[in-house]
Amino acid sequence: MEITVIGTGYVGLVTAVGFAELGHRVLGVDRDAAKVRRLQAGDPVIYEPGLAEKLVAQQGAGRLHFTTEIAAGVRHAPILFICVGTPSLPDGSADLSQMEAVVRQIAAALDGYRLVVEKSTVPVRTSSWVHRTLRLYTRPGIEFEVASNPEFLREGRAVHDFFHPDRIVLGVPSQRAGDLLGEVYAPFHCPKVITDPNTAEIIKHACNSFLALKISYINLIAELCERTQADVHTVAQAMGLDQRIGPEFLEAGLGYGGACLPKDVQAFIHIGEEHGLDFSLLKEADAINRRRVDGILQKLKRALWILEDKEIAVLGLAFKANTDDVRGSQGLAVARALLDSGARVRLWDPHAAARAQELLSPSERVAYTDSIWGALEGAHAAVIATPWEELRALDLARVAATMLTPIVVDGRNLLDTEAVRAAGLEYHPVGRPSVAFA
Ligand code: UDX
């Protein structure tokens, strides 16, 4: 069937390419003309494993096109997916201005029935606002409906996640809307949760907030392990073997970053408060997450005594592996905290350095290096901030030989304690016993 996807960021582009591969004829719309030109030329603009090949293949098959014109998107399809950004406002609530602008443009172009589907993460009751906006700005007598179909794609695995969903959530106002969305997702045989739009909107925020709770919980346990010489890795392993808990999202470390979890926790707290509920459970998860960077700084101070004028390598700037996204990057947060303490930083990332430079410019105290070894050369300490495979596979003897003082603070618990000891490194993981300098 014909589908329009409005907004070609991480979610929209993967969704558009995925729908095309399912056999639908997809038109992607984005207001950024330069981006649309690159997409039309087969350049996905973002780094997401497997995406570039599929983009080019679907364009070659004639099933995927891009435009800047929302009106063209409205003409193209009976179903329009909105995938625009919903960033945080200073008070933590979601900024829905991009959403509203898109909806007004859709309204102006409507010439007959369309199903407008929110895929962006939005506060509960947004579908009612979208409906009201369409009603206000559309010519009388024109039919439309609004549905919620939240995405659960993880960056770095988004293409895989698109084709292997745990479940698909369809928040629909009518049988007609349910049938249309059912047709879009007909090739999938996973559980489909069919519900009303408000429930679907809450499902998305409830999931991301629960994941954040899980991460903050294990990080709190890690803090206790550090004070008691216990090992959080083994605690998490044993917890995960309990099927009621499950092993995922129990990795202690620098905490959660990215464009979704931090923002969605804030937004959900705000939504709870708006409805007269005390969501301090989530406030605590957020507070634990915020002190992760300080925990790394404390470890560096304990190892180096004085940070002023020290050279510190920060290895990994993407908020997680297999992405070039630096929104909510813990690596950049560590770098900024080090700069505030008077240190100099040497930054390395295999995919995210260019985007990082837009947020933290190179300077006399900020150097970006193309190789891990360039970052480690002459460094007083190194911080592992992103779990890149390259870091897991490091030649540790060479690390020890390259650094000025061989001190590694492992914010992602990537390295093997015995291998670190054998290489003669001083090593400070998270929630696990340190290895002293031999
Ligand atoms: C998240 C949700 O997982 C996804 O379903 C939703 O659609 C979008 O938001 P994403 O932001 O891509 O996806 O990242 P995710 O894999 O959830 O990781 C978030 C952060 O938590 C990362 O910084 C990661 O390093 C961190 N994390 C994850 C931990 O610190 N410990 C863990 O055990 C798992």
CSV table of C-alpha atoms and ligand atoms in Angstrom, one decimal:
chain,number,residue,atom,x,y,z
A,1,MET,CA,0.0,0.0,0.0
A,2,GLU,CA,1.0,3.7,-0.2
A,3,ILE,CA,2.5,5.1,3.0
A,4,THR,CA,3.8,8.6,3.8
A,5,VAL,CA,6.4,9.1,6.6
A,6,ILE,CA,6.9,12.7,7.8
A,7,GLY,CA,10.2,13.3,9.5
A,8,THR,CA,13.3,11.4,8.3
A,9,GLY,CA,15.4,11.3,11.5
A,10,TYR,CA,16.5,8.1,13.2
A,11,VAL,CA,13.0,6.8,13.6
A,12,GLY,CA,11.4,8.1,10.4
A,13,LEU,CA,14.1,7.0,8.1
A,14,VAL,CA,14.4,3.5,9.5
A,15,THR,CA,10.6,3.2,9.4
A,16,ALA,CA,10.4,4.5,5.8
A,17,VAL,CA,13.1,2.1,4.6
A,18,GLY,CA,11.5,-0.8,6.6
A,19,PHE,CA,8.0,-0.2,5.1
A,20,ALA,CA,9.5,-0.1,1.6
A,21,GLU,CA,11.3,-3.4,2.2
A,22,LEU,CA,7.9,-4.9,3.3
A,23,GLY,CA,6.7,-4.0,-0.2
A,24,HIS,CA,4.8,-0.7,0.5
A,25,ARG,CA,5.3,2.3,-1.7
A,26,VAL,CA,6.7,4.9,0.6
A,27,LEU,CA,7.2,8.7,0.4
A,28,GLY,CA,9.5,10.2,3.0
A,29,VAL,CA,9.0,13.9,3.8
A,30,ASP,CA,11.4,16.2,5.6
A,31,ARG,CA,11.5,20.0,5.8
A,32,ASP,CA,15.3,20.0,5.5
A,33,ALA,CA,16.0,20.4,1.8
A,34,ALA,CA,19.7,19.6,2.1
A,35,LYS,CA,18.9,16.4,3.9
A,36,VAL,CA,16.2,15.4,1.3
A,37,ARG,CA,18.8,15.9,-1.5
A,38,ARG,CA,21.2,13.6,0.3
A,39,LEU,CA,18.5,11.0,0.9
A,40,GLN,CA,17.5,11.2,-2.7
A,41,ALA,CA,21.1,10.5,-3.6
A,42,GLY,CA,21.1,7.4,-1.4
A,43,ASP,CA,23.0,8.9,1.5
A,44,PRO,CA,21.2,8.0,4.8
A,45,VAL,CA,22.8,11.0,6.6
A,46,ILE,CA,23.0,9.0,9.9
A,47,TYR,CA,25.1,6.0,10.7
A,48,GLU,CA,22.9,3.0,11.5
A,49,PRO,CA,24.1,-0.5,10.7
A,50,GLY,CA,22.5,-2.0,7.6
A,51,LEU,CA,20.5,1.2,6.7
A,52,ALA,CA,22.5,2.6,3.8
A,53,GLU,CA,22.3,-0.7,1.8
A,54,LYS,CA,18.6,-1.0,2.3
A,55,LEU,CA,18.0,2.6,1.5
A,56,VAL,CA,19.7,2.3,-1.9
A,57,ALA,CA,18.1,-1.1,-2.6
A,58,GLN,CA,14.6,0.3,-2.0
A,59,GLN,CA,15.2,3.4,-4.0
A,60,GLY,CA,16.5,1.2,-6.8
A,61,ALA,CA,13.3,-0.9,-6.6
A,62,GLY,CA,11.3,2.3,-7.0
A,63,ARG,CA,9.5,1.9,-3.7
A,64,LEU,CA,11.0,4.8,-1.8
A,65,HIS,CA,11.1,8.5,-2.6
A,66,PHE,CA,11.7,11.7,-0.7
A,67,THR,CA,10.3,15.2,-0.8
A,68,THR,CA,10.2,18.4,1.2
A,69,GLU,CA,6.4,18.8,0.4
A,70,ILE,CA,4.0,17.7,3.0
A,71,ALA,CA,1.1,18.3,0.5
A,72,ALA,CA,2.8,15.7,-1.8
A,73,GLY,CA,2.9,13.3,1.2
A,74,VAL,CA,-0.8,13.9,1.9
A,75,ARG,CA,-1.7,13.2,-1.8
A,76,HIS,CA,0.5,10.1,-1.9
A,77,ALA,CA,-1.1,7.9,0.8
A,78,PRO,CA,-4.2,7.2,2.9
A,79,ILE,CA,-2.0,6.8,5.9
A,80,LEU,CA,0.5,9.4,7.2
A,81,PHE,CA,3.1,8.5,9.9
A,82,ILE,CA,4.4,11.5,11.9
A,83,CYS,CA,8.0,10.9,13.1
A,84,VAL,CA,9.2,14.4,13.9
A,85,GLY,CA,11.3,15.2,17.0
A,86,THR,CA,9.6,15.8,20.4
A,87,PRO,CA,12.6,17.3,22.4
A,88,SER,CA,12.4,18.5,26.0
A,89,LEU,CA,11.4,22.0,27.0
A,90,PRO,CA,13.3,23.5,30.0
A,91,ASP,CA,10.7,22.2,32.4
A,92,GLY,CA,11.1,18.7,31.1
A,93,SER,CA,7.8,18.5,29.3
A,94,ALA,CA,7.8,17.5,25.6
A,95,ASP,CA,8.1,20.3,23.0
A,96,LEU,CA,5.3,19.4,20.5
A,97,SER,CA,5.8,22.4,18.3
A,98,GLN,CA,7.2,20.4,15.4
A,99,MET,CA,4.3,18.0,15.7
A,100,GLU,CA,1.8,20.9,15.7
A,101,ALA,CA,3.4,22.5,12.6
A,102,VAL,CA,3.3,19.3,10.7
A,103,VAL,CA,-0.3,18.6,11.6
A,104,ARG,CA,-1.4,22.1,10.5
A,105,GLN,CA,0.3,21.5,7.1
A,106,ILE,CA,-1.4,18.2,6.8
A,107,ALA,CA,-4.8,19.8,7.7
A,108,ALA,CA,-4.3,22.4,5.0
A,109,ALA,CA,-3.6,19.8,2.4
A,110,LEU,CA,-6.3,17.3,3.3
A,111,ASP,CA,-8.7,16.5,0.4
A,112,GLY,CA,-10.4,13.3,1.8
A,113,TYR,CA,-10.1,10.6,4.4
A,114,ARG,CA,-6.6,10.1,5.9
A,115,LEU,CA,-5.4,8.2,8.9
A,116,VAL,CA,-2.8,10.3,10.7
A,117,VAL,CA,-0.5,8.2,12.9
A,118,GLU,CA,1.8,9.4,15.7
A,119,LYS,CA,5.0,7.4,15.8
A,120,SER,CA,7.0,10.0,17.7
A,121,THR,CA,7.0,9.6,21.5
A,122,VAL,CA,4.3,12.0,22.8
A,123,PRO,CA,2.5,12.7,26.1
A,124,VAL,CA,-0.8,10.9,26.7
A,125,ARG,CA,-3.7,12.7,25.0
A,126,THR,CA,-1.6,14.1,22.2
A,127,SER,CA,-3.8,12.3,19.7
A,128,SER,CA,-6.8,14.4,21.0
A,129,TRP,CA,-4.7,17.6,20.3
A,130,VAL,CA,-3.8,16.3,16.9
A,131,HIS,CA,-7.5,15.6,16.2
A,132,ARG,CA,-8.6,19.0,17.4
A,133,THR,CA,-5.9,20.7,15.3
A,134,LEU,CA,-6.9,18.8,12.2
A,135,ARG,CA,-10.5,19.8,12.8
A,136,LEU,CA,-9.6,23.5,13.3
A,137,TYR,CA,-7.5,23.8,10.2
A,138,THR,CA,-9.2,21.4,7.8
A,139,ARG,CA,-12.1,22.4,5.5
A,140,PRO,CA,-15.4,21.3,7.0
A,141,GLY,CA,-16.7,17.9,5.9
A,142,ILE,CA,-13.4,16.3,5.4
A,143,GLU,CA,-12.9,13.0,7.2
A,144,PHE,CA,-9.8,12.0,9.1
A,145,GLU,CA,-8.7,9.9,12.1
A,146,VAL,CA,-5.8,9.9,14.4
A,147,ALA,CA,-4.0,6.8,15.8
A,148,SER,CA,-0.9,6.1,17.9
A,149,ASN,CA,1.7,3.6,16.9
A,150,PRO,CA,4.7,4.0,19.1
A,151,GLU,CA,8.1,2.8,17.9
A,152,PHE,CA,10.5,0.7,20.1
A,153,LEU,CA,13.6,0.9,17.9
A,154,ARG,CA,16.9,1.0,19.6
A,155,GLU,CA,19.5,3.1,17.9
A,156,GLY,CA,22.4,1.0,16.6
A,157,ARG,CA,20.0,-1.9,16.1
A,158,ALA,CA,17.1,-0.1,14.6
A,159,VAL,CA,17.0,-2.0,11.3
A,160,HIS,CA,17.1,-5.3,13.2
A,161,ASP,CA,14.4,-4.1,15.6
A,162,PHE,CA,12.1,-2.9,12.8
A,163,PHE,CA,12.0,-6.4,11.3
A,164,HIS,CA,12.0,-8.3,14.6
A,165,PRO,CA,9.6,-6.4,17.0
A,166,ASP,CA,8.7,-8.0,20.3
A,167,ARG,CA,5.2,-6.5,19.8
A,168,ILE,CA,3.4,-3.9,17.8
A,169,VAL,CA,1.2,-1.4,19.6
A,170,LEU,CA,-1.8,0.0,17.7
A,171,GLY,CA,-3.8,2.7,19.5
A,172,VAL,CA,-6.8,3.2,17.2
A,173,PRO,CA,-10.0,5.1,17.4
A,174,SER,CA,-12.1,2.8,15.1
A,175,GLN,CA,-12.2,-0.5,13.2
A,176,ARG,CA,-11.4,1.4,10.0
A,177,ALA,CA,-8.2,2.8,11.4
A,178,GLY,CA,-7.3,-0.6,12.9
A,179,ASP,CA,-7.8,-2.3,9.5
A,180,LEU,CA,-5.6,0.2,7.8
A,181,LEU,CA,-2.8,-0.2,10.3
A,182,GLY,CA,-3.4,-3.9,10.3
A,183,GLU,CA,-2.7,-3.9,6.5
A,184,VAL,CA,0.6,-2.0,7.0
A,185,TYR,CA,1.8,-4.5,9.6
A,186,ALA,CA,0.3,-7.6,8.0
A,187,PRO,CA,3.7,-9.2,7.3
A,188,PHE,CA,4.5,-9.3,11.0
A,189,HIS,CA,3.4,-12.2,13.2
A,190,CYS,CA,4.5,-10.9,16.6
A,191,PRO,CA,1.8,-10.1,19.2
A,192,LYS,CA,-0.2,-7.0,18.2
A,193,VAL,CA,-1.7,-5.0,21.1
A,194,ILE,CA,-4.7,-3.2,19.8
A,195,THR,CA,-6.0,-0.5,22.1
A,196,ASP,CA,-7.1,3.1,22.2
A,197,PRO,CA,-4.7,6.0,21.4
A,198,ASN,CA,-4.3,7.2,25.1
A,199,THR,CA,-3.3,3.7,26.2
A,200,ALA,CA,-0.8,3.4,23.4
A,201,GLU,CA,0.8,6.7,24.2
A,202,ILE,CA,1.2,5.7,27.9
A,203,ILE,CA,2.7,2.3,26.8
A,204,LYS,CA,5.6,4.0,25.1
A,205,HIS,CA,6.5,6.3,28.1
A,206,ALA,CA,5.9,3.5,30.5
A,207,CYS,CA,8.3,1.2,28.7
A,208,ASN,CA,11.1,3.7,28.4
A,209,SER,CA,10.7,4.9,32.0
A,210,PHE,CA,10.8,1.3,33.2
A,211,LEU,CA,14.0,0.6,31.2
A,212,ALA,CA,15.5,3.7,32.8
A,213,LEU,CA,14.4,2.5,36.3
A,214,LYS,CA,16.1,-0.8,35.7
A,215,ILE,CA,19.4,0.9,34.7
A,216,SER,CA,19.4,3.3,37.6
A,217,TYR,CA,18.5,0.4,40.0
A,218,ILE,CA,21.6,-1.6,38.9
A,219,ASN,CA,23.7,1.6,39.1
A,220,LEU,CA,22.5,2.1,42.7
A,221,ILE,CA,23.5,-1.5,43.5
A,222,ALA,CA,26.8,-0.8,41.8
A,223,GLU,CA,27.4,2.0,44.2
A,224,LEU,CA,26.8,-0.3,47.1
A,225,CYS,CA,29.0,-3.0,45.6
A,226,GLU,CA,31.9,-0.4,45.4
A,227,ARG,CA,31.5,0.4,49.1
A,228,THR,CA,31.4,-3.3,50.1
A,229,GLN,CA,34.0,-4.9,47.7
A,230,ALA,CA,31.3,-6.9,46.0
A,231,ASP,CA,30.8,-7.4,42.2
A,232,VAL,CA,27.8,-5.9,40.5
A,233,HIS,CA,28.4,-8.0,37.4
A,234,THR,CA,27.7,-11.2,39.3
A,235,VAL,CA,24.8,-9.6,41.1
A,236,ALA,CA,23.2,-8.6,37.8
A,237,GLN,CA,23.9,-12.0,36.3
A,238,ALA,CA,22.1,-13.8,39.2
A,239,MET,CA,19.3,-11.3,39.1
A,240,GLY,CA,18.8,-11.7,35.4
A,241,LEU,CA,18.5,-15.5,35.8
A,242,ASP,CA,15.2,-14.9,37.6
A,243,GLN,CA,12.8,-15.0,34.8
A,244,ARG,CA,10.6,-12.4,36.5
A,245,ILE,CA,13.5,-9.9,36.3
A,246,GLY,CA,15.3,-10.9,33.0
A,247,PRO,CA,18.9,-10.2,32.1
A,248,GLU,CA,18.5,-7.1,29.9
A,249,PHE,CA,19.2,-3.5,31.0
A,250,LEU,CA,21.1,-4.6,34.1
A,251,GLU,CA,24.5,-3.3,32.9
A,252,ALA,CA,25.9,-0.9,35.4
A,253,GLY,CA,28.1,1.9,34.2
A,254,LEU,CA,27.8,5.5,33.0
A,255,GLY,CA,24.1,5.3,32.9
A,256,TYR,CA,21.6,6.0,30.2
A,257,GLY,CA,22.0,8.6,27.6
A,258,GLY,CA,20.7,9.2,24.1
A,259,ALA,CA,17.8,11.1,22.7
A,260,CYS,CA,15.0,9.0,24.3
A,261,LEU,CA,15.5,7.6,27.8
A,262,PRO,CA,16.6,10.9,29.6
A,263,LYS,CA,14.0,12.9,27.7
A,264,ASP,CA,11.1,10.4,28.1
A,265,VAL,CA,11.7,10.1,31.9
A,266,GLN,CA,11.5,13.8,32.2
A,267,ALA,CA,8.4,14.0,30.1
A,268,PHE,CA,6.7,11.2,32.0
A,269,ILE,CA,7.5,12.9,35.4
A,270,HIS,CA,5.9,16.0,34.0
A,271,ILE,CA,2.8,14.1,32.7
A,272,GLY,CA,2.4,12.5,36.1
A,273,GLU,CA,2.5,15.8,37.9
A,274,GLU,CA,0.1,17.4,35.4
A,275,HIS,CA,-2.3,14.7,36.4
A,276,GLY,CA,-1.8,15.3,40.1
A,277,LEU,CA,0.5,12.2,40.7
A,278,ASP,CA,3.8,12.1,42.5
A,279,PHE,CA,6.3,10.4,40.1
A,280,SER,CA,9.2,10.8,42.5
A,281,LEU,CA,10.1,7.1,41.8
A,282,LEU,CA,11.2,8.4,38.3
A,283,LYS,CA,12.9,11.5,39.8
A,284,GLU,CA,15.1,9.3,41.8
A,285,ALA,CA,16.0,7.2,38.7
A,286,ASP,CA,16.9,10.5,37.0
A,287,ALA,CA,19.0,11.7,40.0
A,288,ILE,CA,20.9,8.4,40.1
A,289,ASN,CA,21.6,8.7,36.4
A,290,ARG,CA,22.9,12.2,36.7
A,291,ARG,CA,25.4,11.3,39.3
A,292,ARG,CA,27.1,8.7,37.1
A,293,VAL,CA,29.4,11.2,35.5
A,294,ASP,CA,30.5,12.5,38.9
A,295,GLY,CA,31.2,9.0,40.0
A,296,ILE,CA,33.7,8.7,37.2
A,297,LEU,CA,35.3,12.0,38.1
A,298,GLN,CA,35.7,10.8,41.7
A,299,LYS,CA,37.5,7.7,40.5
A,300,LEU,CA,39.8,9.8,38.4
A,301,LYS,CA,40.5,12.1,41.3
A,302,ARG,CA,41.3,9.2,43.6
A,303,ALA,CA,43.7,7.8,41.0
A,304,LEU,CA,45.4,11.1,39.9
A,305,TRP,CA,45.0,13.3,42.9
A,306,ILE,CA,45.0,16.5,40.9
A,307,LEU,CA,43.2,16.8,37.6
A,308,GLU,CA,44.4,20.3,36.6
A,309,ASP,CA,46.5,20.0,33.4
A,310,LYS,CA,46.3,16.3,33.2
A,311,GLU,CA,45.7,14.7,29.8
A,312,ILE,CA,42.7,12.4,29.9
A,313,ALA,CA,41.6,10.2,27.0
A,314,VAL,CA,37.9,9.8,26.6
A,315,LEU,CA,37.2,6.7,24.5
A,316,GLY,CA,33.7,6.8,23.0
A,317,LEU,CA,31.5,9.8,22.4
A,318,ALA,CA,28.4,8.1,21.0
A,319,PHE,CA,25.8,7.5,23.7
A,320,LYS,CA,26.0,3.8,22.9
A,321,ALA,CA,27.8,1.6,20.5
A,322,ASN,CA,26.9,1.3,16.8
A,323,THR,CA,25.5,4.7,16.4
A,324,ASP,CA,27.0,8.2,15.6
A,325,ASP,CA,24.4,9.8,17.8
A,326,VAL,CA,25.9,12.1,20.6
A,327,ARG,CA,22.6,13.4,22.0
A,328,GLY,CA,22.8,12.8,25.7
A,329,SER,CA,26.3,11.5,25.3
A,330,GLN,CA,27.9,10.4,28.6
A,331,GLY,CA,31.4,10.6,27.0
A,332,LEU,CA,30.8,14.3,26.2
A,333,ALA,CA,29.5,14.8,29.7
A,334,VAL,CA,32.6,13.3,31.2
A,335,ALA,CA,34.8,15.4,28.8
A,336,ARG,CA,33.0,18.6,29.9
A,337,ALA,CA,33.3,17.7,33.6
A,338,LEU,CA,37.0,17.1,33.1
A,339,LEU,CA,37.4,20.4,31.4
A,340,ASP,CA,35.6,22.1,34.3
A,341,SER,CA,38.2,20.4,36.6
A,342,GLY,CA,41.1,22.0,34.6
A,343,ALA,CA,42.1,18.8,32.7
A,344,ARG,CA,42.8,18.5,29.0
A,345,VAL,CA,40.9,15.9,27.0
A,346,ARG,CA,41.8,13.7,24.0
A,347,LEU,CA,38.6,12.4,22.4
A,348,TRP,CA,38.2,9.3,20.2
A,349,ASP,CA,35.1,7.7,18.7
A,350,PRO,CA,35.0,5.6,15.5
A,351,HIS,CA,31.7,7.1,14.2
A,352,ALA,CA,30.6,10.0,16.4
A,353,ALA,CA,33.6,12.4,16.4
A,354,ALA,CA,32.2,14.7,13.7
A,355,ARG,CA,28.8,15.1,15.5
A,356,ALA,CA,30.7,15.5,18.8
A,357,GLN,CA,32.7,18.4,17.4
A,358,GLU,CA,29.5,20.2,16.7
A,359,LEU,CA,28.8,20.2,20.5
A,360,LEU,CA,32.3,20.4,21.8
A,361,SER,CA,34.7,22.2,19.5
A,362,PRO,CA,38.4,21.4,19.3
A,363,SER,CA,40.6,23.8,21.2
A,364,GLU,CA,43.9,24.1,23.0
A,365,ARG,CA,42.4,21.8,25.7
A,366,VAL,CA,40.2,19.6,23.5
A,367,ALA,CA,41.8,17.3,20.9
A,368,TYR,CA,40.1,14.8,18.7
A,369,THR,CA,42.1,11.8,17.5
A,370,ASP,CA,41.5,9.4,14.6
A,371,SER,CA,42.9,6.4,16.5
A,372,ILE,CA,42.6,5.0,20.0
A,373,TRP,CA,46.4,5.1,20.2
A,374,GLY,CA,46.5,8.8,19.3
A,375,ALA,CA,44.2,9.4,22.3
A,376,LEU,CA,46.2,7.2,24.6
A,377,GLU,CA,49.6,8.5,23.6
A,378,GLY,CA,51.0,10.3,26.7
A,379,ALA,CA,47.7,10.3,28.6
A,380,HIS,CA,47.6,10.2,32.4
A,381,ALA,CA,44.4,8.3,32.4
A,382,ALA,CA,41.7,6.9,30.0
A,383,VAL,CA,38.0,6.7,30.5
A,384,ILE,CA,36.0,4.1,28.5
A,385,ALA,CA,32.6,5.8,27.9
A,386,THR,CA,31.0,3.8,25.0
A,387,PRO,CA,31.0,0.0,24.7
A,388,TRP,CA,32.5,-0.1,21.2
A,389,GLU,CA,33.9,-3.5,20.2
A,390,GLU,CA,37.2,-1.9,19.4
A,391,LEU,CA,37.6,-1.1,23.0
A,392,ARG,CA,36.6,-4.6,24.2
A,393,ALA,CA,39.3,-6.0,22.0
A,394,LEU,CA,42.1,-3.6,23.0
A,395,ASP,CA,45.7,-4.8,23.1
A,396,LEU,CA,46.1,-4.0,26.8
A,397,ALA,CA,49.9,-4.4,26.9
A,398,ARG,CA,50.1,-1.8,24.2
A,399,VAL,CA,47.7,0.4,26.2
A,400,ALA,CA,50.1,0.2,29.2
A,401,ALA,CA,53.1,1.0,27.0
A,402,THR,CA,51.4,3.9,25.3
A,403,MET,CA,50.0,5.9,28.2
A,404,LEU,CA,52.1,8.1,30.4
A,405,THR,CA,50.5,6.6,33.5
A,406,PRO,CA,48.5,3.4,32.8
A,407,ILE,CA,45.3,4.2,34.6
A,408,VAL,CA,42.0,3.1,33.0
A,409,VAL,CA,38.5,4.0,34.4
A,410,ASP,CA,36.0,1.7,32.7
A,411,GLY,CA,32.6,3.4,32.6
A,412,ARG,CA,31.1,0.4,30.7
A,413,ASN,CA,32.8,-2.5,32.5
A,414,LEU,CA,34.2,-3.7,29.2
A,415,LEU,CA,37.6,-5.1,30.1
A,416,ASP,CA,38.5,-8.4,31.7
A,417,THR,CA,40.0,-7.9,35.2
A,418,GLU,CA,42.5,-10.7,34.8
A,419,ALA,CA,43.7,-9.4,31.4
A,420,VAL,CA,44.0,-5.9,32.8
A,421,ARG,CA,46.1,-7.2,35.8
A,422,ALA,CA,48.4,-9.2,33.5
A,423,ALA,CA,49.0,-6.1,31.3
A,424,GLY,CA,50.0,-4.1,34.4
A,425,LEU,CA,47.2,-1.5,34.2
A,426,GLU,CA,45.6,0.3,37.1
A,427,TYR,CA,41.9,-0.4,36.5
A,428,HIS,CA,38.7,1.1,38.0
A,429,PRO,CA,35.5,-0.5,36.7
A,430,VAL,CA,32.0,0.3,38.0
A,431,GLY,CA,30.6,-1.6,40.9
A,432,ARG,CA,33.5,-4.1,40.7
A,433,PRO,CA,36.8,-4.4,42.6
A,434,SER,CA,39.6,-2.2,41.2
A,435,VAL,CA,43.0,-3.5,40.1
A,436,ALA,CA,45.8,-1.6,41.8
A,437,PHE,CA,48.9,-0.4,39.9
A,438,ALA,CA,51.5,-3.3,40.3
B,1,UDX,C1,15.5,3.5,23.7
B,1,UDX,C2,14.5,2.3,23.9
B,1,UDX,O1,15.3,1.1,24.2
B,1,UDX,C3,13.8,2.1,22.6
B,1,UDX,O2,12.8,1.0,22.8
B,1,UDX,C4,13.1,3.4,22.2
B,1,UDX,O3,12.3,3.2,21.1
B,1,UDX,C5,14.0,4.5,22.1
B,1,UDX,O4,14.8,4.6,23.3
B,1,UDX,P1,17.9,3.9,22.6
B,1,UDX,O5,17.8,5.3,23.1
B,1,UDX,O6,18.3,3.7,21.2
B,1,UDX,O7,16.5,3.2,22.7
B,1,UDX,O8,18.9,3.2,23.5
B,1,UDX,P2,18.9,2.0,24.6
B,1,UDX,O9,19.5,0.7,23.9
B,1,UDX,O10,17.6,1.9,25.2
B,1,UDX,O11,20.0,2.5,25.6
B,1,UDX,C6,19.8,3.7,26.3
B,1,UDX,C7,21.0,4.1,27.2
B,1,UDX,O12,21.0,3.2,28.3
B,1,UDX,C8,22.3,4.0,26.5
B,1,UDX,O13,23.1,5.1,26.9
B,1,UDX,C9,22.9,2.7,27.0
B,1,UDX,O14,24.3,2.7,27.0
B,1,UDX,C10,22.3,2.7,28.4
B,1,UDX,N1,22.2,1.3,29.0
B,1,UDX,C11,21.5,0.4,28.4
B,1,UDX,C12,22.9,1.1,30.2
B,1,UDX,O15,23.6,1.9,30.8
B,1,UDX,N2,22.7,-0.2,30.8
B,1,UDX,C13,22.0,-1.1,30.2
B,1,UDX,O16,21.9,-2.2,30.8
B,1,UDX,C14,21.3,-0.9,29.0
